Short mmCIF file of C-alpha atoms in Angstrom, two decimals:
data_model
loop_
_atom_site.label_atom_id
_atom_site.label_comp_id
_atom_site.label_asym_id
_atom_site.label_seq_id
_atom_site.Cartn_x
_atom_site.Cartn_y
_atom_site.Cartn_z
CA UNK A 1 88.30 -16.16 32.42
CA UNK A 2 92.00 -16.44 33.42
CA UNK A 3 94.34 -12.63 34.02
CA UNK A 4 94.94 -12.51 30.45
CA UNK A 5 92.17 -12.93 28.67
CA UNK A 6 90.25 -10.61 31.74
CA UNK A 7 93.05 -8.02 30.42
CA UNK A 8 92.06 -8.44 26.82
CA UNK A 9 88.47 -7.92 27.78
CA UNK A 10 88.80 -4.95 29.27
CA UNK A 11 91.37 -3.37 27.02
CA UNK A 12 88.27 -4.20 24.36
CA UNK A 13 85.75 -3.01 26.22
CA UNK A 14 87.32 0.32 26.68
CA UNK A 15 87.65 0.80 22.89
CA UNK A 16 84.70 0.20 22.28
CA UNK A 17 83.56 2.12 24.77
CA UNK A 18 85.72 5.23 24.51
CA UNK A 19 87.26 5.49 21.66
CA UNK A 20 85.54 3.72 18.80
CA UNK A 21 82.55 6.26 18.57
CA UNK A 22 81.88 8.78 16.39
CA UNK A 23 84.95 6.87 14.56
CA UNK A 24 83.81 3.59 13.73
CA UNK A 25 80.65 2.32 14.16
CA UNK A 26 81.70 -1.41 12.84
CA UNK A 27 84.71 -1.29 14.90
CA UNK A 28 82.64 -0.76 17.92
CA UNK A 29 80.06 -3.20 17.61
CA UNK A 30 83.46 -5.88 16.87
CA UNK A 31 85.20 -4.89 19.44
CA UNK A 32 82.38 -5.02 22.20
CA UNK A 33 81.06 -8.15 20.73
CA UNK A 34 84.71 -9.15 21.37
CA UNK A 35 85.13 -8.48 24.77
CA UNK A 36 81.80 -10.39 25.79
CA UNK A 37 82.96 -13.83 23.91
CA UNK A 38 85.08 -16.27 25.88
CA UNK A 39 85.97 -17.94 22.37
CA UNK A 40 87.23 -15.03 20.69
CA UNK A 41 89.18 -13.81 23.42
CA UNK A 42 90.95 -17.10 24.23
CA UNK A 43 92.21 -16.35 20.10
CA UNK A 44 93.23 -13.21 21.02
CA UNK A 45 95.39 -14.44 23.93
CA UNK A 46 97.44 -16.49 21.52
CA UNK A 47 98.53 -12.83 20.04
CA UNK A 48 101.68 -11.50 21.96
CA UNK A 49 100.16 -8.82 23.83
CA UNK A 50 102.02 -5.78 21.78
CA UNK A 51 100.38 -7.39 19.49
CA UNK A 52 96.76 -7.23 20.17
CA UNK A 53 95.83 -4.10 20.12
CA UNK A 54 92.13 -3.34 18.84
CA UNK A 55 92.66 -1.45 15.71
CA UNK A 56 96.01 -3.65 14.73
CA UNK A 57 93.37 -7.27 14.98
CA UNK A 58 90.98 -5.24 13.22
CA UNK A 59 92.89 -4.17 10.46
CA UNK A 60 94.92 -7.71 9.77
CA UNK A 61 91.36 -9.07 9.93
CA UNK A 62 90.18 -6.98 6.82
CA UNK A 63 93.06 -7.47 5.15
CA UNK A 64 92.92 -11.04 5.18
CA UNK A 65 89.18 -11.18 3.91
CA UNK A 66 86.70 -10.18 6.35
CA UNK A 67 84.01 -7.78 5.02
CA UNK A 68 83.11 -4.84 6.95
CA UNK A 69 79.71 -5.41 6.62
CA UNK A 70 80.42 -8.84 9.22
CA UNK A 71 78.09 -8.06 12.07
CA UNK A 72 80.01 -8.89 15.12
CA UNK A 73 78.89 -11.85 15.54
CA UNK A 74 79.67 -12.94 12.32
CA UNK A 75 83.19 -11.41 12.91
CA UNK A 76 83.97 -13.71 15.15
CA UNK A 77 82.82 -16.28 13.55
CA UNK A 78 84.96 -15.37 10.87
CA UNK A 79 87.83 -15.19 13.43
CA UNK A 80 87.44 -18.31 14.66
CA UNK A 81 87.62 -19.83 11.37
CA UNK A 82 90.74 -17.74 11.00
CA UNK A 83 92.19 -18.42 14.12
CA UNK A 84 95.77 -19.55 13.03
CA UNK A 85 96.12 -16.47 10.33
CA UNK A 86 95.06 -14.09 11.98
CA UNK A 87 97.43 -14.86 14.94
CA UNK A 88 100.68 -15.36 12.61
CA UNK A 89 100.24 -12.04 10.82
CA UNK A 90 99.53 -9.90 13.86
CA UNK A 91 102.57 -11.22 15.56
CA UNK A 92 104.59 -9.90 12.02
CA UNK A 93 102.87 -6.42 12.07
CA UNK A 94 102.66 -3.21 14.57
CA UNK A 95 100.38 -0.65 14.60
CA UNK A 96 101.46 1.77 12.42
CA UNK A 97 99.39 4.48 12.38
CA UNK A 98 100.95 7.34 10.00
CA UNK A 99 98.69 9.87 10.07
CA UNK A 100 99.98 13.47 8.37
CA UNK A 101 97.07 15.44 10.00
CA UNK A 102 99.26 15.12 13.61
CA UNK A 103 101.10 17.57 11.65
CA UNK A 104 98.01 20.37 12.40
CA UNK A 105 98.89 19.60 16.30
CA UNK A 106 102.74 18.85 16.00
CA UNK A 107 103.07 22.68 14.33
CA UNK A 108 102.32 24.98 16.97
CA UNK A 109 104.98 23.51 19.05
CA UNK A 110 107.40 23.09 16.27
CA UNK A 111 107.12 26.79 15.28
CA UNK A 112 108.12 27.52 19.01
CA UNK A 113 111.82 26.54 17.73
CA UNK A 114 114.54 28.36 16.05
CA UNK A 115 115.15 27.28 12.95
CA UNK A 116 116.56 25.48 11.07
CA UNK A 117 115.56 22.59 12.37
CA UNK A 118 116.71 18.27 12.16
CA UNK A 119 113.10 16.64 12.61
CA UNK A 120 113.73 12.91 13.96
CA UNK A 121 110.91 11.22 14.79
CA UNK A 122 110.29 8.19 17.43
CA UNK A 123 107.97 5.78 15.98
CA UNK A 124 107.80 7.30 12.31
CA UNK A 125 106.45 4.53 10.56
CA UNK A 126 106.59 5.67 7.01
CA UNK A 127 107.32 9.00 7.96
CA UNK A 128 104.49 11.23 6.66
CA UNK A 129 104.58 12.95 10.02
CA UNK A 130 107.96 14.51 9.34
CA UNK A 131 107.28 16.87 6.67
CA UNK A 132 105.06 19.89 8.02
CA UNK A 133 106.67 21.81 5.84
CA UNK A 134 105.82 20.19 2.75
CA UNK A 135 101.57 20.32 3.93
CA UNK A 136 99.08 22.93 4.01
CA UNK A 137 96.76 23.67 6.88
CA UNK A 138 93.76 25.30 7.43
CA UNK A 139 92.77 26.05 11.19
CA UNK A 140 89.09 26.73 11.87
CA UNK A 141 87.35 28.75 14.15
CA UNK A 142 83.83 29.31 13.09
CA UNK A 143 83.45 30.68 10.32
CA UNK A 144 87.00 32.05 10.17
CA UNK A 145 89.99 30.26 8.81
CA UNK A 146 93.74 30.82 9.35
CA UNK A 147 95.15 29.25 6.06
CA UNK A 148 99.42 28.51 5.85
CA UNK A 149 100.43 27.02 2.76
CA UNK A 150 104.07 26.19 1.73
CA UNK A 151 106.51 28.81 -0.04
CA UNK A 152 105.74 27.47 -3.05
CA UNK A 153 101.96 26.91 -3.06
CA UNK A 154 99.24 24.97 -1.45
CA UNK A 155 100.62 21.08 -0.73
CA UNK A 156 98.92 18.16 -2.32
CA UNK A 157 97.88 17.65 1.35
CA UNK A 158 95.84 19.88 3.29
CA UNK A 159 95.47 19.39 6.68
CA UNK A 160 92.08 20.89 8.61
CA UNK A 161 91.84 21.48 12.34
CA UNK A 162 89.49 23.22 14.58
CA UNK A 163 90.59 25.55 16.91
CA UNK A 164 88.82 25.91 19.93
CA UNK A 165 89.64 28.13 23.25
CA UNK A 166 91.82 30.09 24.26
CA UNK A 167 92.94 32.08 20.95
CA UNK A 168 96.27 30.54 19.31
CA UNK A 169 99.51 32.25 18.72
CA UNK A 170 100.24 32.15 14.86
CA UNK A 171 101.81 29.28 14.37
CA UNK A 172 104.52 29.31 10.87
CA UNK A 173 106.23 26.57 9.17
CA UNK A 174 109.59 25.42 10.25
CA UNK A 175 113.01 25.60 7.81
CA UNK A 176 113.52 21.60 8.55
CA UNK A 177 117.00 20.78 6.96
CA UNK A 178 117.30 16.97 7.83
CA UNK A 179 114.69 14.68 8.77
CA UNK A 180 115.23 11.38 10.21
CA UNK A 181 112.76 8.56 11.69
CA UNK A 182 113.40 5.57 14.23
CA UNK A 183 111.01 2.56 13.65
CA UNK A 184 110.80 -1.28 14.89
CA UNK A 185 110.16 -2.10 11.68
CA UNK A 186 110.55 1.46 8.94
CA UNK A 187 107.99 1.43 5.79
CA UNK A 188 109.29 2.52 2.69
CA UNK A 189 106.91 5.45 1.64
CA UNK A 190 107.37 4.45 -1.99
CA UNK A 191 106.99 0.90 -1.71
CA UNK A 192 102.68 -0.15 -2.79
CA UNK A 193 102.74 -2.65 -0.16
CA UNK A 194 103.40 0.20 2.74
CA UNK A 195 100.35 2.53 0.85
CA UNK A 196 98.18 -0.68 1.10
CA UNK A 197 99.23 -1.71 4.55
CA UNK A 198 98.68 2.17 6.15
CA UNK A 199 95.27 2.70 4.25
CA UNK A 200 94.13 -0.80 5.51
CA UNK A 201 94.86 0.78 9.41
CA UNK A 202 92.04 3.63 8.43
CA UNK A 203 89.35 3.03 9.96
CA UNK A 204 85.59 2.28 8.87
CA UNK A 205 83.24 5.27 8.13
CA UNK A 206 86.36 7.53 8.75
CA UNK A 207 86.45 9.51 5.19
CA UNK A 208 89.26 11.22 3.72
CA UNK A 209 91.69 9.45 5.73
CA UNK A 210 93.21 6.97 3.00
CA UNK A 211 93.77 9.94 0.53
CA UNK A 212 95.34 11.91 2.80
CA UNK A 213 97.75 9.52 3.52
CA UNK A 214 98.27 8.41 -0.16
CA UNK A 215 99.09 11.85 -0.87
CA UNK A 216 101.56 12.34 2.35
CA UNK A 217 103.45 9.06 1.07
CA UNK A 218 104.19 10.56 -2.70
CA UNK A 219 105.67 13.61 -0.98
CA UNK A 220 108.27 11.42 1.60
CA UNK A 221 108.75 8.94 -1.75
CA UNK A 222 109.67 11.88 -3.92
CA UNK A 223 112.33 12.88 -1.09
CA UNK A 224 113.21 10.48 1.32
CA UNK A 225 113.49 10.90 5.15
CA UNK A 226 116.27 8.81 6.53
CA UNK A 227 114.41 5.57 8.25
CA UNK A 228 116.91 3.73 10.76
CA UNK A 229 115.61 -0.01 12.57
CA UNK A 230 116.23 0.12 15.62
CA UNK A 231 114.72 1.17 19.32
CA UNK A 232 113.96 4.78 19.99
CA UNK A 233 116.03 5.42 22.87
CA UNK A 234 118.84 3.09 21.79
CA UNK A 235 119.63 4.66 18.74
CA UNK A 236 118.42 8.31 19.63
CA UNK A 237 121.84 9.24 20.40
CA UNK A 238 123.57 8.06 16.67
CA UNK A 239 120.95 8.61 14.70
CA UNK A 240 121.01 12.47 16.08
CA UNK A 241 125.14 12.38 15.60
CA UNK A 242 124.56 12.78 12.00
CA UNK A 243 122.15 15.51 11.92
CA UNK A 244 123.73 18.77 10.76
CA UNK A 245 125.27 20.55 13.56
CA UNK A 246 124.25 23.95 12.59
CA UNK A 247 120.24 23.13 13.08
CA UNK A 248 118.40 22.60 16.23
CA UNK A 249 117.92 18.78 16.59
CA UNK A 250 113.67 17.95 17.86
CA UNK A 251 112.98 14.70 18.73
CA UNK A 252 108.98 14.09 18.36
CA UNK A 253 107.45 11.19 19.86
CA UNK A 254 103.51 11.56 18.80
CA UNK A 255 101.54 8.67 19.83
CA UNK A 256 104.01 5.98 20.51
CA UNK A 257 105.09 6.33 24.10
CA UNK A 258 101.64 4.26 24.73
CA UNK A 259 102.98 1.28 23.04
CA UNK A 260 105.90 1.15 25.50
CA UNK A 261 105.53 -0.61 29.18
CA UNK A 262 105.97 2.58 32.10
CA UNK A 263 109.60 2.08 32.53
CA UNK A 264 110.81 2.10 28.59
CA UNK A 265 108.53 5.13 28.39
CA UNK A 266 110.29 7.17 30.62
CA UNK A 267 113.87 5.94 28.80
CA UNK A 268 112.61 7.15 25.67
CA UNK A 269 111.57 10.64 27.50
CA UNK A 270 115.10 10.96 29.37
CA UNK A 271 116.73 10.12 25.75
CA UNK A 272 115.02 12.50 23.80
CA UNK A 273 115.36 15.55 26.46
CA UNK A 274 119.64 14.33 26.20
CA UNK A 275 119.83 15.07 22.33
CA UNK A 276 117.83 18.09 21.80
CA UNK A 277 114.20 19.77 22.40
CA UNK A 278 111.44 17.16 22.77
CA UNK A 279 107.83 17.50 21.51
CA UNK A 280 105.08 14.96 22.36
CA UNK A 281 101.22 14.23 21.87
CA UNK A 282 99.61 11.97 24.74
CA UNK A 283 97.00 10.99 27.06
CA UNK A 284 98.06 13.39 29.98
CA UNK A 285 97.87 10.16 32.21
CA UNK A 286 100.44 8.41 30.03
CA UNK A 287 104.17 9.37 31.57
CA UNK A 288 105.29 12.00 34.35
CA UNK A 289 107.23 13.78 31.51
CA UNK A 290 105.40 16.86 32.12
CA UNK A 291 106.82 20.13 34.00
CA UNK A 292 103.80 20.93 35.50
CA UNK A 293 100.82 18.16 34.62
CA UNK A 294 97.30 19.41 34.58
CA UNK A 295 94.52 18.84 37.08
CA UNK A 296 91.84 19.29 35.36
CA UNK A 297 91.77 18.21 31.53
CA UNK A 298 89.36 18.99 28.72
CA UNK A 299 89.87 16.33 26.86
CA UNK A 300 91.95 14.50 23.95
CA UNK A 301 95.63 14.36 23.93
CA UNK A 302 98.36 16.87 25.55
CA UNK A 303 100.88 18.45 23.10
CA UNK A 304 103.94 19.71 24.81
CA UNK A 305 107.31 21.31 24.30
CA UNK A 306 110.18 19.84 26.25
CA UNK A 307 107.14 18.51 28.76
CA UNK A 308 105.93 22.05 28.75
CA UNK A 309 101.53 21.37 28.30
CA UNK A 310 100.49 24.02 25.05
CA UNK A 311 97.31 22.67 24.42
CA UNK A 312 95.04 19.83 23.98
CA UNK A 313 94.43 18.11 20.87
CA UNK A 314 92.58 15.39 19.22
CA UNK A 315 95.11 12.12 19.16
CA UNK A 316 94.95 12.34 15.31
CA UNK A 317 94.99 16.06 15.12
CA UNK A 318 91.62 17.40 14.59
CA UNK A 319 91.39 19.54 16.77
CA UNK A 320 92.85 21.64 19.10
CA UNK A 321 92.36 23.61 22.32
CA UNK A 322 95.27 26.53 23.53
CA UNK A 323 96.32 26.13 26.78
CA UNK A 324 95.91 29.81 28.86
CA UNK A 325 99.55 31.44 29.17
CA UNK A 326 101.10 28.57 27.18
CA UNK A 327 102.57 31.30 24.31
CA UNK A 328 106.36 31.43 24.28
CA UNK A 329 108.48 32.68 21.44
CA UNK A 330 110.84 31.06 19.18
CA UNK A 331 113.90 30.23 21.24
#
């Protein structure tokens, strides 16, 4: 095998290896059938290499016709038959995962704000991540659970996470006055091609996933979040300008600094941090954006305030672990 498709290999051997379990089963056995086929990686190589991620391949894949029931070998079989498809349409589409249930993370650091608040997101997608005011939640610790519902009843979409640890301050929902997102390529939440395109990114044998999300998008289509094209920290700066200057401006950037090479990472970071308070979800390793990064990690994702570490949490937002001495008030 030649660098790239070595690369590829890897990248799909890690997946399946670390992060497809307890997920996907099917997305496993594809993606380490994957990673041991010359053929199926030199197809894959053809893919620009944002491009190729794992889930993105997988999900163009099933939209275009393959079953889930494909063994892996059969998959790529059926991706070598394919070949030419398969390539054009990933090169058209990112990974767009919009998952609302980040919210359940997100909150604790958002209520750590003064209110009220402009939400712009990095990354938004269709923006379901930008209304945690509009969901419900229901945090879980044994047998006990801390329920928050909106002012004016529970939300269409209810949001559970465990909480494990170190006990968590309260967290409350934030007075959000303007909400704004920054995307490659925006979704319209009310459009049915953006509802078929996100559910197709859920995974197999991951339940309630798709509902979720169909719920999340008829809350953002009923009230629209300002979607801009553009690149995060390019546009950070006027897309913030026209945020009302009486609320706190937070720039969130959950999940998508890993799509960005090291240096453009770091940008985004330094642009954020310049227009107002910054909150992010990622692998600890990711950036050096943190004011004091961990030695030793338990696991999953690191939320933080202005690079401040709160807790750990599930990338998705299933879960999530306090961080010793991380409670600060609202300020």
């Amino acid at each position: 095998m030649d660098a790239d498709t070595t690369t590829i290999a890897e990248r799909y051997a890690r997946f399946a290896r670390d992060e497809a379990p307890g997920r996907s089963e099917v997305y496993a056995q594809w993606a380490a059938g994957v990673a041991a086929d010359p053929e199926a990686l030199r197809v894959l190589a053809r893919i620009p290499a944002p491009h190729r991620q794992p889930p993105l391949v997988f999900a163009v894949t099933r939209m275009l016709g393959a079953a889930d029931e494909l063994t892996s070998a059969q998959w790529r079989g059926w991706l070598r038959a394919h070949a030419d498809a398969v390539v054009a349409e990933c090169e058209a589409r990112s990974l767009q995962t919009n998952e609302p249930l980040r919210c359940a993370a997100l909150l604790p650091a958002l209520s750590r704000v003064a209110g009220p608040i402009a939400l712009l997101e990095i990354g938004a997608s269709a923006g379901l991540c930008l209304y945690p005011d509009r969901y419900s939640y229901r945090y879980r610790t044994g047998a006990t659970t801390r329920a928050l519902d909106p002012a004016d009843g529970p939300s269409p979409v209810v949001l559970d996470c465990d909480l494990r640890g170190e006990r968590m301050p309260p967290p409350a929902l934030p007075d959000i006055v303007w909400r704004a997102g920054i995307d490659l390529a925006p979704l319209d939440p009310a459009a049915p091609t953006t509802a078929a395109w996100l559910t197709g990114l859920v995974w197999p044998g991951e339940t309630g996933r798709a509902d979720r999300m169909r719920a999340a998008l008829g809350i953002a289509a009923a009230d629209p979040p300002l979607l801009v094209a553009g690149d995060g920290a390019a546009t950070i700066a006027e897309v913030a300008a026209s945020a009302p200057a009486e609320a706190t401006l937070v720039v969130q950037t959950p999940g998508v600094l890993a799509h960005l090479p090291w240096a453009a990472r770091h940008d985004l970071i330094a642009a954020a941090r310049a227009a107002g308070r910054w909150i992010t979800l990622d692998a600890p390793t990711l950036h050096t954006g943190w004011t004091d990064p961990p030695d030793a990690w338990p696991g999953g994702f690191a939320l933080a305030l202005d690079g401040e570490i709160l807790a750990a949490a599930d990338p998705l937002g299933g879960w999530l672990e306090w961080r010793a001495g991380a409670a600060a008030p609202r300020g």
